[in-house]
XYZ file of C-alpha atoms in Angstrom:
704
model
C 0.000 0.000 0.000
C 1.146 3.500 -0.751
C 1.405 5.381 2.553
C 1.017 9.158 2.627
C 1.527 10.524 6.111
C 0.561 14.023 5.024
C -2.968 12.816 4.423
C -3.441 11.873 8.075
C -4.709 15.253 9.267
C -6.801 13.868 12.056
C -9.973 13.816 10.050
C -10.303 10.078 10.626
C -9.498 10.116 14.345
C -13.165 10.452 15.225
C -13.952 7.237 13.427
C -11.051 5.335 14.983
C -11.881 6.245 18.569
C -15.605 6.773 18.570
C -17.871 3.934 19.744
C -21.499 4.069 18.688
C -24.241 2.397 20.715
C -27.294 0.492 19.567
C -29.949 -1.453 21.420
C -28.170 -4.802 20.981
C -24.486 -4.096 21.578
C -21.830 -3.910 24.338
C -21.375 -0.691 26.248
C -17.715 0.235 26.583
C -16.411 -0.271 30.130
C -16.269 3.015 31.931
C -18.440 4.689 29.318
C -20.140 6.741 32.037
C -17.512 6.814 34.726
C -16.179 10.198 33.712
C -19.580 11.888 33.932
C -20.108 14.679 36.401
C -22.177 13.570 39.389
C -21.429 9.859 38.997
C -20.666 7.918 42.149
C -17.835 5.397 41.952
C -18.665 1.781 41.245
C -18.231 -0.896 43.857
C -14.505 -1.714 44.308
C -13.525 -4.879 42.482
C -16.497 -4.652 40.124
C -15.777 -6.451 36.839
C -16.080 -4.503 33.574
C -18.406 -5.398 30.744
C -22.059 -6.420 30.392
C -24.124 -7.115 33.492
C -27.173 -9.356 33.223
C -28.177 -9.166 36.906
C -28.576 -5.411 37.180
C -31.416 -2.939 36.910
C -31.299 0.776 36.163
C -33.910 2.901 37.885
C -34.571 6.437 36.735
C -34.931 8.905 39.587
C -36.988 12.082 39.624
C -34.819 15.238 39.418
C -36.518 16.395 42.616
C -34.566 13.761 44.580
C -31.459 15.456 45.972
C -29.747 12.419 47.508
C -30.440 9.245 45.570
C -28.783 6.793 47.959
C -30.416 8.113 51.141
C -33.897 8.488 49.653
C -34.033 5.475 47.332
C -31.757 3.072 49.197
C -34.337 2.150 51.875
C -36.826 1.181 49.143
C -34.505 -1.370 47.544
C -35.030 -5.046 48.614
C -32.626 -6.257 51.271
C -30.911 -8.755 48.985
C -30.168 -6.071 46.374
C -27.671 -3.215 46.551
C -26.829 0.008 44.796
C -23.749 -0.314 42.597
C -23.502 3.385 41.772
C -25.571 6.454 41.054
C -25.516 9.226 38.461
C -26.769 12.499 39.895
C -26.511 14.324 36.552
C -28.827 12.150 34.476
C -30.669 10.887 37.560
C -30.400 7.148 37.797
C -29.247 4.456 40.173
C -27.805 1.094 39.180
C -28.773 -1.776 41.468
C -27.462 -5.345 41.505
C -29.501 -8.450 42.228
C -28.291 -11.856 43.363
C -27.369 -14.059 40.405
C -29.975 -16.652 41.389
C -32.878 -14.135 41.288
C -35.701 -15.761 39.248
C -37.023 -13.927 36.181
C -40.488 -13.692 37.769
C -39.022 -11.990 40.862
C -37.126 -9.566 38.653
C -40.307 -8.654 36.760
C -42.227 -8.212 40.018
C -39.486 -5.943 41.336
C -39.669 -3.753 38.224
C -43.423 -3.364 38.731
C -42.938 -2.477 42.393
C -40.224 0.077 41.708
C -42.146 1.882 38.967
C -45.036 2.424 41.383
C -42.821 4.494 43.702
C -43.394 8.217 43.192
C -39.717 9.212 43.052
C -38.895 6.485 40.491
C -39.754 7.319 36.886
C -38.746 4.045 35.268
C -36.928 0.764 35.827
C -35.203 -1.224 33.102
C -32.679 -3.974 32.600
C -29.044 -2.925 32.313
C -29.112 -4.077 28.707
C -26.101 -5.173 26.716
C -25.290 -2.841 23.838
C -22.773 -3.161 21.025
C -20.716 -0.713 19.033
C -22.054 0.005 15.569
C -20.373 -2.056 12.906
C -16.805 -0.984 12.440
C -15.319 -3.553 10.049
C -12.108 -5.382 10.865
C -10.354 -4.488 7.616
C -6.830 -3.293 8.508
C -6.902 -0.180 6.282
C -10.338 0.951 7.446
C -8.885 3.441 9.932
C -7.156 5.243 7.061
C -10.308 5.508 4.949
C -12.889 8.281 4.964
C -15.347 7.505 2.168
C -17.387 4.738 3.880
C -17.612 6.793 7.067
C -18.449 9.978 5.158
C -21.473 8.368 3.480
C -22.620 6.733 6.734
C -21.917 3.118 5.770
C -21.579 2.009 9.388
C -25.292 2.593 9.928
C -26.158 0.779 6.699
C -23.915 -2.145 7.616
C -26.005 -2.718 10.740
C -28.678 -3.921 8.303
C -26.631 -5.359 5.442
C -23.111 -5.533 4.094
C -24.608 -6.249 0.706
C -26.085 -9.358 -0.859
C -24.297 -11.549 -3.375
C -27.642 -11.691 -5.173
C -27.054 -8.059 -6.200
C -24.516 -7.649 -9.014
C -22.520 -4.547 -9.920
C -20.781 -4.579 -13.298
C -17.651 -2.445 -13.645
C -17.286 -1.285 -17.278
C -13.679 -0.132 -17.155
C -10.197 -1.562 -17.331
C -9.886 -5.146 -16.179
C -10.257 -6.097 -12.512
C -7.638 -8.252 -10.796
C -10.344 -10.665 -9.795
C -8.046 -12.819 -7.632
C -6.956 -9.839 -5.515
C -7.247 -10.872 -1.828
C -9.809 -8.152 -1.103
C -11.869 -8.829 -4.261
C -11.881 -12.535 -5.022
C -14.630 -13.485 -2.574
C -16.996 -10.887 -4.058
C -16.472 -11.702 -7.748
C -19.519 -13.211 -9.476
C -18.531 -16.846 -10.010
C -21.660 -17.569 -12.043
C -19.958 -15.923 -15.034
C -16.904 -17.416 -16.736
C -13.733 -15.531 -15.731
C -15.934 -13.224 -13.615
C -16.642 -11.052 -16.649
C -15.749 -10.503 -20.276
C -12.993 -8.982 -22.382
C -14.038 -6.394 -25.005
C -11.019 -4.228 -25.776
C -8.633 -6.969 -26.920
C -8.524 -10.558 -28.044
C -9.387 -13.458 -25.810
C -12.016 -13.865 -23.134
C -10.214 -13.084 -19.874
C -10.933 -9.555 -18.479
C -7.777 -9.548 -16.369
C -5.381 -6.552 -16.326
C -2.468 -7.077 -18.687
C 0.067 -5.144 -16.559
C 0.557 -3.787 -13.056
C -0.031 -0.201 -14.202
C -3.547 -1.068 -15.396
C -4.979 0.046 -12.071
C -8.156 2.021 -12.756
C -10.617 -0.872 -13.091
C -9.404 -2.735 -10.018
C -9.457 0.459 -7.942
C -13.006 1.303 -9.057
C -14.208 -2.241 -8.420
C -12.598 -2.266 -4.986
C -14.450 0.898 -3.982
C -17.858 -0.467 -4.965
C -17.360 -4.062 -3.850
C -14.081 -4.711 -2.044
C -14.515 -7.340 0.672
C -15.780 -5.618 3.817
C -15.317 -6.975 7.351
C -13.174 -9.823 6.059
C -9.972 -8.864 7.881
C -8.247 -8.049 4.580
C -7.122 -4.772 3.050
C -9.650 -1.961 2.882
C -13.436 -1.880 3.262
C -15.470 -1.558 0.094
C -18.848 0.114 0.212
C -20.657 -3.217 -0.248
C -20.148 -6.958 -0.428
C -22.298 -7.227 -3.536
C -21.143 -9.403 -6.431
C -18.824 -7.853 -9.013
C -18.447 -8.361 -12.750
C -15.446 -7.150 -14.759
C -16.377 -5.829 -18.216
C -12.966 -4.844 -19.618
C -13.774 -2.166 -22.215
C -10.783 0.163 -21.616
C -7.215 -0.751 -22.497
C -4.034 -0.373 -20.463
C -3.946 3.361 -21.273
C -7.543 3.856 -20.068
C -9.027 4.235 -23.542
C -11.812 2.308 -25.205
C -13.797 2.484 -28.412
C -17.421 3.544 -28.438
C -18.499 0.131 -29.714
C -16.573 -1.760 -27.026
C -18.085 0.359 -24.246
C -21.597 0.064 -25.682
C -21.162 -3.703 -26.064
C -19.920 -3.939 -22.481
C -22.993 -2.128 -21.171
C -25.318 -4.367 -23.198
C -23.456 -7.513 -22.102
C -23.597 -6.441 -18.454
C -27.367 -6.119 -18.667
C -27.746 -9.511 -20.338
C -25.383 -11.102 -17.795
C -27.740 -10.105 -14.980
C -26.155 -6.961 -13.590
C -28.437 -4.855 -11.410
C -26.108 -1.839 -11.423
C -23.550 -0.756 -14.040
C -20.727 1.608 -13.062
C -19.237 3.811 -15.799
C -16.189 5.678 -14.515
C -15.453 6.927 -18.013
C -16.758 9.624 -20.276
C -16.677 11.834 -23.331
C -17.669 15.414 -24.000
C -19.455 14.189 -27.134
C -22.964 12.825 -27.284
C -22.874 9.558 -29.244
C -26.054 7.865 -30.353
C -24.548 4.395 -29.890
C -23.673 5.137 -26.276
C -27.108 6.649 -25.747
C -28.732 3.520 -27.170
C -26.695 1.273 -24.844
C -27.734 3.317 -21.824
C -31.341 3.262 -22.974
C -31.134 -0.537 -23.265
C -29.968 -0.760 -19.672
C -32.707 1.567 -18.445
C -35.359 -0.317 -20.413
C -34.220 -3.486 -18.644
C -34.460 -1.945 -15.174
C -30.697 -1.636 -14.629
C -29.343 1.367 -12.725
C -26.498 3.186 -14.505
C -24.031 5.254 -12.442
C -21.408 7.427 -14.157
C -18.650 9.920 -13.395
C -19.370 13.593 -14.114
C -15.899 14.354 -15.515
C -12.611 15.739 -14.230
C -12.028 18.986 -16.126
C -13.267 21.204 -13.283
C -15.673 22.945 -15.642
C -19.386 23.497 -16.057
C -20.880 20.719 -18.130
C -21.249 17.014 -17.389
C -19.567 14.375 -19.519
C -21.484 11.690 -21.377
C -22.855 9.168 -20.489
C -23.415 10.835 -17.086
C -25.324 13.654 -18.808
C -28.015 11.286 -20.081
C -31.367 11.354 -18.305
C -31.217 7.593 -17.680
C -27.847 7.763 -15.899
C -27.031 8.844 -12.337
C -24.406 11.597 -12.712
C -21.973 11.792 -9.777
C -19.751 14.723 -8.798
C -16.765 14.395 -6.448
C -16.417 15.801 -2.923
C -13.428 16.269 -0.672
C -13.297 14.671 2.770
C -14.887 17.818 4.259
C -17.791 17.859 1.769
C -16.460 20.620 -0.499
C -16.659 20.169 -4.251
C -13.358 18.752 -5.486
C -11.509 21.251 -7.672
C -11.330 18.801 -10.577
C -15.000 17.814 -10.509
C -17.308 18.876 -13.316
C -20.629 20.387 -12.318
C -23.894 21.232 -14.016
C -27.630 20.849 -13.953
C -27.325 17.144 -14.835
C -25.639 16.237 -11.514
C -27.796 13.807 -9.531
C -25.645 12.984 -6.498
C -22.298 13.809 -4.936
C -19.897 11.385 -3.244
C -16.360 11.354 -1.825
C -13.806 11.341 -4.630
C -10.449 12.496 -3.238
C -7.669 10.194 -2.035
C -9.807 7.077 -1.769
C -8.024 3.887 -0.742
C -8.727 0.806 -2.827
C -7.145 -2.238 -4.429
C -4.717 -2.188 -7.370
C -2.707 -4.911 -9.103
C -0.838 -6.861 -7.918
C -2.406 -7.577 -4.503
C -1.682 -3.998 -3.478
C -3.538 -0.830 -2.436
C -3.244 2.855 -3.214
C -5.096 6.165 -3.109
C -6.688 7.753 -6.170
C -8.823 10.846 -6.768
C -11.441 11.635 -9.399
C -15.107 11.472 -10.206
C -14.133 7.952 -11.298
C -13.760 7.187 -7.598
C -16.960 8.971 -6.563
C -19.174 7.023 -8.981
C -18.469 3.555 -7.483
C -19.227 4.931 -4.019
C -22.751 5.616 -5.284
C -22.864 2.273 -7.104
C -21.880 0.491 -3.881
C -24.521 2.348 -1.867
C -27.087 1.448 -4.525
C -26.044 -2.177 -4.034
C -26.646 -1.916 -0.279
C -30.101 -0.425 -0.856
C -31.053 -3.091 -3.377
C -29.828 -5.751 -0.948
C -32.198 -4.377 1.697
C -35.089 -3.736 -0.710
C -34.671 -6.262 -3.536
C -37.973 -5.480 -5.247
C -37.054 -1.900 -6.108
C -37.055 -1.054 -9.797
C -34.156 0.854 -11.304
C -36.118 4.109 -11.357
C -37.315 3.603 -7.783
C -33.776 2.861 -6.633
C -32.527 6.069 -8.231
C -35.336 8.140 -6.716
C -34.693 6.621 -3.282
C -30.981 7.451 -3.428
C -31.892 11.016 -4.351
C -34.582 11.446 -1.692
C -32.304 10.170 1.103
C -29.246 12.202 0.074
C -27.848 14.791 2.487
C -27.622 18.477 1.601
C -24.028 19.524 2.303
C -24.611 23.193 1.506
C -23.466 23.231 -2.120
C -25.454 24.391 -5.136
C -27.541 21.846 -7.006
C -25.104 22.155 -9.920
C -22.378 20.877 -7.586
C -24.181 18.288 -5.449
C -27.420 17.515 -7.284
C -29.816 16.186 -4.654
C -26.971 16.024 -2.139
C -24.254 13.679 -0.885
C -25.328 10.054 -1.068
C -26.058 8.606 2.399
C -25.927 4.835 2.825
C -27.361 4.880 6.354
C -30.397 6.960 5.423
C -30.970 5.041 2.206
C -30.871 1.616 3.861
C -32.774 2.450 7.045
C -35.511 4.492 5.324
C -38.183 2.319 3.754
C -38.791 3.531 0.188
C -42.156 5.131 -0.494
C -44.771 2.518 -1.278
C -42.466 -0.421 -0.594
C -43.952 -3.407 1.253
C -41.325 -6.016 0.533
C -43.250 -7.873 -2.120
C -45.152 -5.455 -4.238
C -45.128 -1.701 -4.546
C -48.096 0.606 -4.547
C -49.752 0.839 -7.913
C -48.613 -2.558 -9.221
C -51.976 -4.258 -8.776
C -54.487 -4.393 -11.578
C -52.343 -2.659 -14.174
C -54.612 -1.155 -16.831
C -54.140 -2.233 -20.409
C -52.130 0.055 -22.640
C -55.087 1.857 -24.169
C -56.751 2.438 -20.794
C -53.483 3.675 -19.301
C -52.933 6.039 -22.234
C -56.408 7.508 -21.789
C -56.010 7.903 -18.036
C -52.658 9.615 -18.356
C -53.970 11.936 -21.022
C -56.995 12.807 -18.890
C -54.705 13.678 -15.988
C -52.312 15.710 -18.140
C -51.824 19.341 -17.223
C -52.589 20.686 -20.685
C -52.156 19.424 -24.222
C -49.388 17.082 -25.261
C -47.011 18.680 -27.783
C -44.406 16.289 -29.197
C -41.459 16.595 -31.585
C -40.705 13.180 -33.107
C -37.833 12.072 -35.367
C -37.237 9.512 -38.082
C -35.055 6.523 -37.080
C -32.154 7.713 -39.252
C -32.251 11.292 -37.910
C -29.161 12.671 -36.287
C -29.618 15.386 -33.655
C -32.507 17.579 -34.849
C -33.195 20.868 -33.092
C -36.483 22.661 -32.413
C -37.824 25.661 -30.494
C -41.271 27.040 -29.727
C -42.891 29.807 -27.711
C -46.136 29.629 -25.770
C -48.261 31.559 -23.339
C -49.041 29.793 -20.062
C -47.305 26.916 -18.293
C -45.007 24.534 -20.184
C -43.683 21.320 -18.614
C -41.549 18.428 -19.834
C -43.736 15.370 -20.409
C -43.342 11.619 -20.842
C -45.696 10.660 -23.658
C -47.802 7.563 -22.846
C -46.939 6.032 -26.213
C -43.852 5.259 -28.282
C -42.728 6.728 -31.579
C -43.247 4.709 -34.784
C -39.625 3.597 -34.327
C -40.511 2.072 -30.954
C -38.585 4.773 -29.061
C -39.734 6.780 -26.065
C -41.038 10.338 -26.436
C -39.895 12.224 -23.349
C -38.982 15.863 -22.797
C -35.791 16.785 -20.993
C -33.817 13.746 -22.187
C -30.821 15.836 -23.255
C -30.764 17.920 -20.107
C -27.805 20.013 -21.224
C -29.726 21.171 -24.311
C -33.447 20.721 -23.622
C -34.806 23.804 -21.892
C -37.866 25.681 -20.696
C -37.189 29.390 -20.223
C -39.832 31.766 -18.900
C -39.557 35.317 -20.234
C -42.361 37.278 -18.636
C -45.683 35.981 -19.888
C -44.018 34.157 -22.775
C -42.350 30.765 -22.362
C -39.558 29.763 -24.723
C -38.770 26.039 -24.900
C -36.839 23.694 -27.117
C -34.090 21.139 -27.389
C -32.720 18.352 -29.542
C -33.659 14.756 -30.198
C -32.973 12.170 -32.876
C -32.664 8.515 -33.785
C -36.385 7.815 -33.749
C -36.854 9.294 -30.289
C -39.012 12.306 -29.485
C -39.397 15.104 -26.963
C -42.724 15.991 -25.362
C -44.212 18.891 -23.424
C -47.488 19.691 -21.733
C -48.716 23.161 -22.755
C -51.812 24.682 -21.173
C -51.964 27.833 -23.259
C -51.588 29.031 -26.844
C -48.484 28.092 -28.810
C -47.364 31.224 -30.653
C -44.386 30.066 -32.731
C -42.585 26.851 -33.727
C -39.218 26.462 -35.427
C -37.899 23.054 -36.552
C -34.455 23.098 -38.120
C -34.773 19.756 -39.980
C -38.428 19.294 -41.012
C -37.418 16.458 -43.326
C -36.559 14.212 -40.333
C -38.753 15.708 -37.562
C -42.489 16.179 -37.335
C -44.852 17.673 -34.739
C -47.757 16.021 -32.944
C -50.479 17.622 -30.832
C -52.366 15.106 -28.695
C -50.972 12.312 -30.922
C -52.161 13.948 -34.157
C -49.501 14.999 -36.670
C -49.909 18.687 -37.552
C -47.938 21.439 -39.253
C -46.539 24.269 -37.094
C -49.274 26.579 -38.385
C -51.961 24.028 -37.516
C -50.596 23.598 -33.967
C -50.601 27.362 -33.457
C -54.139 27.657 -34.796
C -55.410 24.630 -32.840
C -54.073 25.956 -29.516
C -55.429 29.462 -30.124
C -52.061 31.050 -30.709
C -51.562 34.380 -32.415
C -48.443 34.050 -34.555
C -46.193 37.028 -34.927
C -46.423 36.786 -38.707
C -49.606 36.315 -40.761
C -50.235 33.004 -42.490
C -48.752 32.705 -45.942
C -51.072 34.050 -48.576
C -52.958 36.257 -46.133
C -50.916 39.455 -45.856
C -52.256 42.273 -43.772
C -53.933 44.921 -45.885
C -51.844 48.098 -45.784
C -53.417 51.206 -44.348
C -54.286 53.779 -47.008
C -52.090 56.311 -45.259
C -49.093 53.949 -45.127
C -46.467 54.429 -47.824
C -45.916 51.706 -50.352
C -43.190 49.260 -49.246
C -41.288 49.906 -52.457
C -41.278 53.656 -51.847
C -39.400 54.716 -48.725
C -40.761 57.541 -46.621
C -39.052 60.809 -47.523
C -38.413 61.525 -43.844
C -36.788 58.084 -43.302
C -33.022 58.079 -43.876
C -31.400 55.520 -46.085
C -29.839 52.494 -44.377
C -26.117 53.083 -43.909
C -23.618 51.129 -45.907
C -21.566 48.476 -44.137
C -18.579 50.810 -44.357
C -20.486 53.290 -42.212
C -21.136 50.704 -39.459
C -18.476 52.058 -37.115
C -19.815 55.611 -37.196
C -23.396 54.367 -36.808
C -22.468 52.163 -33.856
C -20.495 54.761 -31.930
C -17.092 55.215 -30.366
C -17.579 53.903 -26.805
C -15.537 50.722 -26.390
C -14.812 48.053 -23.793
C -12.846 44.826 -23.919
C -11.898 41.791 -21.883
C -9.631 38.795 -22.314
C -10.045 35.235 -21.052
C -7.133 32.816 -20.900
C -7.822 29.113 -20.686
C -6.584 25.648 -21.407
C -8.297 22.613 -22.866
C -6.959 19.243 -21.787
C -9.158 16.920 -23.775
C -7.554 13.725 -22.507
C -9.789 10.728 -23.019
C -13.018 12.526 -22.140
C -12.946 15.547 -24.475
C -13.428 19.007 -23.013
C -15.080 22.397 -23.233
C -14.724 25.606 -21.217
C -17.372 28.291 -20.695
C -16.870 32.020 -20.083
C -19.319 34.873 -19.428
C -18.843 38.501 -20.448
C -21.178 41.209 -19.085
C -21.764 44.027 -21.574
C -20.157 47.216 -20.296
C -21.068 50.103 -22.618
C -24.177 52.225 -21.996
C -25.818 51.226 -25.278
C -24.090 48.142 -26.756
C -24.360 47.703 -30.491
C -21.657 45.246 -31.591
C -18.935 42.918 -30.383
C -16.077 41.062 -31.998
C -14.895 37.786 -30.451
C -11.446 36.502 -31.340
C -10.151 33.067 -30.322
C -6.488 32.165 -30.700
C -5.294 28.664 -29.832
C -2.461 26.252 -30.658
C -1.548 25.973 -34.303
C -1.934 22.184 -34.273
C -5.356 22.142 -32.562
C -8.935 22.522 -33.777
C -10.991 24.624 -31.337
C -14.558 25.840 -31.922
C -16.444 28.808 -30.464
C -20.156 28.880 -29.552
C -22.021 31.950 -28.227
C -25.425 32.813 -26.775
C -26.545 36.425 -26.327
C -28.433 37.002 -23.076
C -29.650 33.413 -23.038
C -28.839 29.881 -21.924
C -25.328 28.441 -21.564
C -24.053 27.657 -25.063
C -23.290 24.239 -26.439
C -22.800 22.677 -29.836
C -26.576 22.334 -30.114
C -27.862 25.464 -28.361
C -26.209 28.712 -29.475
C -26.978 31.970 -31.240
C -23.712 32.232 -33.165
C -20.768 29.935 -33.782
C -17.411 29.775 -35.485
C -16.290 26.215 -36.227
C -13.701 26.431 -38.954
C -10.619 24.258 -39.080
C -7.790 25.224 -36.771
C -7.892 26.986 -33.404
C -8.261 30.581 -34.665
C -11.894 31.674 -34.750
C -13.619 35.078 -35.045
C -17.234 36.198 -34.628
C -18.872 39.596 -35.212
C -22.127 40.146 -33.325
C -24.805 42.807 -33.529
C -26.087 43.795 -30.085
C -29.026 45.699 -28.688
C -29.874 46.200 -25.024
C -28.220 44.802 -21.927
C -27.294 41.222 -21.184
C -24.401 38.795 -21.093
C -22.406 37.061 -23.760
C -21.933 33.418 -22.868
C -19.209 31.554 -24.715
C -18.024 27.969 -24.973
C -14.584 27.079 -26.292
C -14.818 23.442 -27.342
C -12.555 20.672 -28.561
C -13.332 17.029 -29.079
C -9.777 15.740 -29.006
C -7.110 18.473 -29.093
C -5.410 20.166 -26.140
C -3.581 23.392 -25.448
C -3.793 26.950 -24.149
C -5.934 29.629 -25.790
C -6.791 33.332 -25.564
C -10.351 34.590 -26.056
C -10.780 38.349 -26.552
C -14.033 40.343 -26.597
C -14.066 43.835 -28.115
C -17.371 45.613 -27.463
C -18.606 48.814 -29.093
C -21.453 51.044 -27.909
C -23.313 54.101 -29.168
């Protein structure tokens, strides 16, 4: 094991020395002796549990317990000691006292006015602190309250967690007993030839470390304590360098589902949204498998894929004191946070080390999910995810940093999920047939169902619309003709609902035969579809044109229908004849004088380290002139890189799919000229899919 003395800052001392008490454990000898007001125990008294003793609670009005209570104790019993602070006396009975006599004595004592209660001096035990030798140097299991969860379960071998990653050293002393022996070689090889998903070299550490966090043997006297003792599968889809092809990763996810995994951990990612990866994740979700993925390690706003998908639990990384780790990505897609700095786990060969990253935080959540599913085996994947979210602990960070909060194993295991009765959940009886369910859901809908549906061969198709009244993402109670789900908010980084006064602007992207859906309870006033050849619009399951949707919902479009121009007023000049009082439009050469001479500028320096996940950085510039009219954005990056620039003007964070302007030419030098009016912010994304290097982004603003 790699030992780092500088990491021992005392943060774990509490866990090493603290003894928790439950109603079935052993109270530490002398646990009360240091209390103020406690009389000394009888000399020669043996430590440890006492089965022939009673504790009687004394009214606070009693000033001298021994003198006032002593005479009321039977002659063959005696007071061992008293505690004047919390008002009790401990009495001993002869060992041969029958149980019936003991019960009678309790009844007699509780009928005395000065005695508030009488109870057995019960034996208590410390909460589970596993006997793994490295446990005292860990913080992640303690930080997510595993000790409370372990009182109920260490994890069932009937629950399987598949690690799609590098290979796991499945005969590692801390892992071998938890590997799923129902599968040949405990997994499958995808990235290379052969069938054995075993690491090919000692520096192939990532997969073993991730697997050890989720399912390293706990309370087995070996190594460190994993979060759970659930079964593990090794799906080796990343090579020795930590890289894997899209097809290998997608195949590994699909294989994991078919092999019986309940939970799939994906401590890997890309900044790009790939339809094949999306389809693999959808397959897992459709088969009731919980997917857990790392948010990304670029320290920027924006969650990596597949964590960004709606069907995947996106996990950010926390430090040992519940701050967001500096390297952790953040964003609206984050579901949960978990410890991700300096976590101890297994590595080849039969060793242990510390690692940091959202790759380490994700298996903490996967392990906790395994504990919950062990305690509540009938939970569906969606119910498991919702339960993890509802029992998470708010650690005081923004939702973009922590999502629903830090995952909490104790709360999740000891809190019975809503509607759970151990066999069947609420609402599972007498399922209506599909048609009846569709009708019921439509009757209950808050408005009309507006859907944007794509052809199966469509890539990412974009749409926007405006409406008056409430707009909500919806899950359509029917599939597309391609058999895909129609659900709004699937691409959470791009799908949006933005209220602007009384007008709501909404939109997003979808593709591949899928669709997005919304409930609208007011008029739709405009619709814009960028690829009408591969996307169509449905209102309450009926395919309509944009104009028909607007008319059907009572909208008042900004522009008249084609062929029905407004009649000009007799006093209005003919469009072809400009008003004599109206000046001619200035030539482009006169733009500078028309715009004005007030200027402002700002420079942003940054670096993209695409690595194996891709990358993108966002910057915000607040307009500074009194009356902004134009801005020029100039991006300069490395000569051998290909960087792109995306911009929104006073709107949502930009991306490759949602932006007002973009410059995406070859190379890393990009320039944009923008026309401005009014106040607001410029939001910019500098993006690269594979290249790395430093860049300079300059904004030159001009105002009237």
